[in-house]
Amino acid sequence: CACIVCKEGLNLTAEDVREHVNSFLPEFKIPRYILFIDDMPFMGNGKIDVSTLKGIVKERIKEDGKK
C-alpha cells in the first residue's frame, strides 16, 4: 500500500502513480493499493504515526470494498 499526500492543485490518479513507478520498479513491488490522503499523521516527535496511518488504510480499503 502506498499513501500519498499531493501538493495543492496537483491532480494525480492511482494509474498515474502506477505508470510512473512501473518504469523503475519490478511489477511485484508496485503497490496494490494507492491511497491519496489529505495529511500524513505525525506524532509529537515528528515521526509518522504508523498506527494512525494503518487505521486510515484499513478504513479506506473497507470503504472501497463496499462500493
Short mmCIF file of C-alpha atoms in Angstrom, two decimals:
data_model
loop_
_atom_site.label_atom_id
_atom_site.label_comp_id
_atom_site.label_asym_id
_atom_site.label_seq_id
_atom_site.Cartn_x
_atom_site.Cartn_y
_atom_site.Cartn_z
CA CYS A 1 0.00 0.00 0.00
CA ALA A 2 1.17 3.50 -0.76
CA CYS A 3 -0.24 6.60 0.91
CA ILE A 4 0.30 9.82 -0.98
CA VAL A 5 -0.26 13.43 0.01
CA CYS A 6 -0.48 15.55 -3.16
CA LYS A 7 0.57 19.14 -3.42
CA GLU A 8 -2.32 21.55 -3.73
CA GLY A 9 -3.53 21.78 -7.31
CA LEU A 10 -1.85 18.54 -8.39
CA ASN A 11 -4.34 16.03 -9.75
CA LEU A 12 -2.80 12.57 -9.70
CA THR A 13 -4.59 9.27 -10.10
CA ALA A 14 -3.56 5.84 -8.89
CA GLU A 15 -2.97 4.91 -12.53
CA ASP A 16 -0.57 7.89 -12.94
CA VAL A 17 1.44 6.66 -9.96
CA ARG A 18 1.47 3.06 -11.22
CA GLU A 19 2.68 4.17 -14.66
CA HIS A 20 5.47 6.23 -13.09
CA VAL A 21 6.77 3.55 -10.70
CA ASN A 22 6.41 0.87 -13.38
CA SER A 23 9.38 2.46 -15.18
CA PHE A 24 11.80 1.62 -12.35
CA LEU A 25 10.17 -0.98 -10.05
CA PRO A 26 9.60 -4.65 -10.79
CA GLU A 27 5.90 -5.48 -11.07
CA PHE A 28 5.78 -7.38 -7.77
CA LYS A 29 6.90 -4.24 -5.89
CA ILE A 30 4.23 -1.94 -7.29
CA PRO A 31 1.69 -1.25 -4.54
CA ARG A 32 -1.69 -2.92 -4.90
CA TYR A 33 -3.43 -0.07 -3.10
CA ILE A 34 -2.59 3.56 -3.73
CA LEU A 35 -4.42 5.91 -1.40
CA PHE A 36 -4.48 9.69 -1.53
CA ILE A 37 -4.79 11.29 1.90
CA ASP A 38 -5.12 14.93 2.97
CA ASP A 39 -2.33 14.93 5.55
CA MET A 40 0.27 12.48 6.80
CA PRO A 41 -0.33 11.75 10.51
CA PHE A 42 2.66 12.68 12.67
CA MET A 43 3.44 12.03 16.32
CA GLY A 44 4.70 14.71 18.69
CA ASN A 45 8.33 13.79 17.93
CA GLY A 46 7.87 14.41 14.19
CA LYS A 47 7.81 10.77 13.12
CA ILE A 48 4.97 9.35 11.05
CA ASP A 49 2.23 7.90 13.27
CA VAL A 50 2.18 4.44 11.72
CA SER A 51 -0.71 3.13 13.84
CA THR A 52 -2.96 6.02 12.78
CA LEU A 53 -1.87 5.57 9.17
CA LYS A 54 -2.72 1.86 9.32
CA GLY A 55 -6.17 2.76 10.64
CA ILE A 56 -6.72 5.17 7.75
CA VAL A 57 -5.64 2.49 5.27
CA LYS A 58 -7.90 -0.18 6.77
CA GLU A 59 -10.88 2.18 6.79
CA ARG A 60 -10.34 3.27 3.18
CA ILE A 61 -9.94 -0.30 1.94
CA LYS A 62 -13.09 -1.29 3.82
CA GLU A 63 -14.99 1.67 2.28
CA ASP A 64 -13.78 0.78 -1.23
CA GLY A 65 -14.95 -2.78 -0.72
CA LYS A 66 -18.49 -1.54 -0.03
CA LYS A 67 -18.69 0.36 -3.36
#
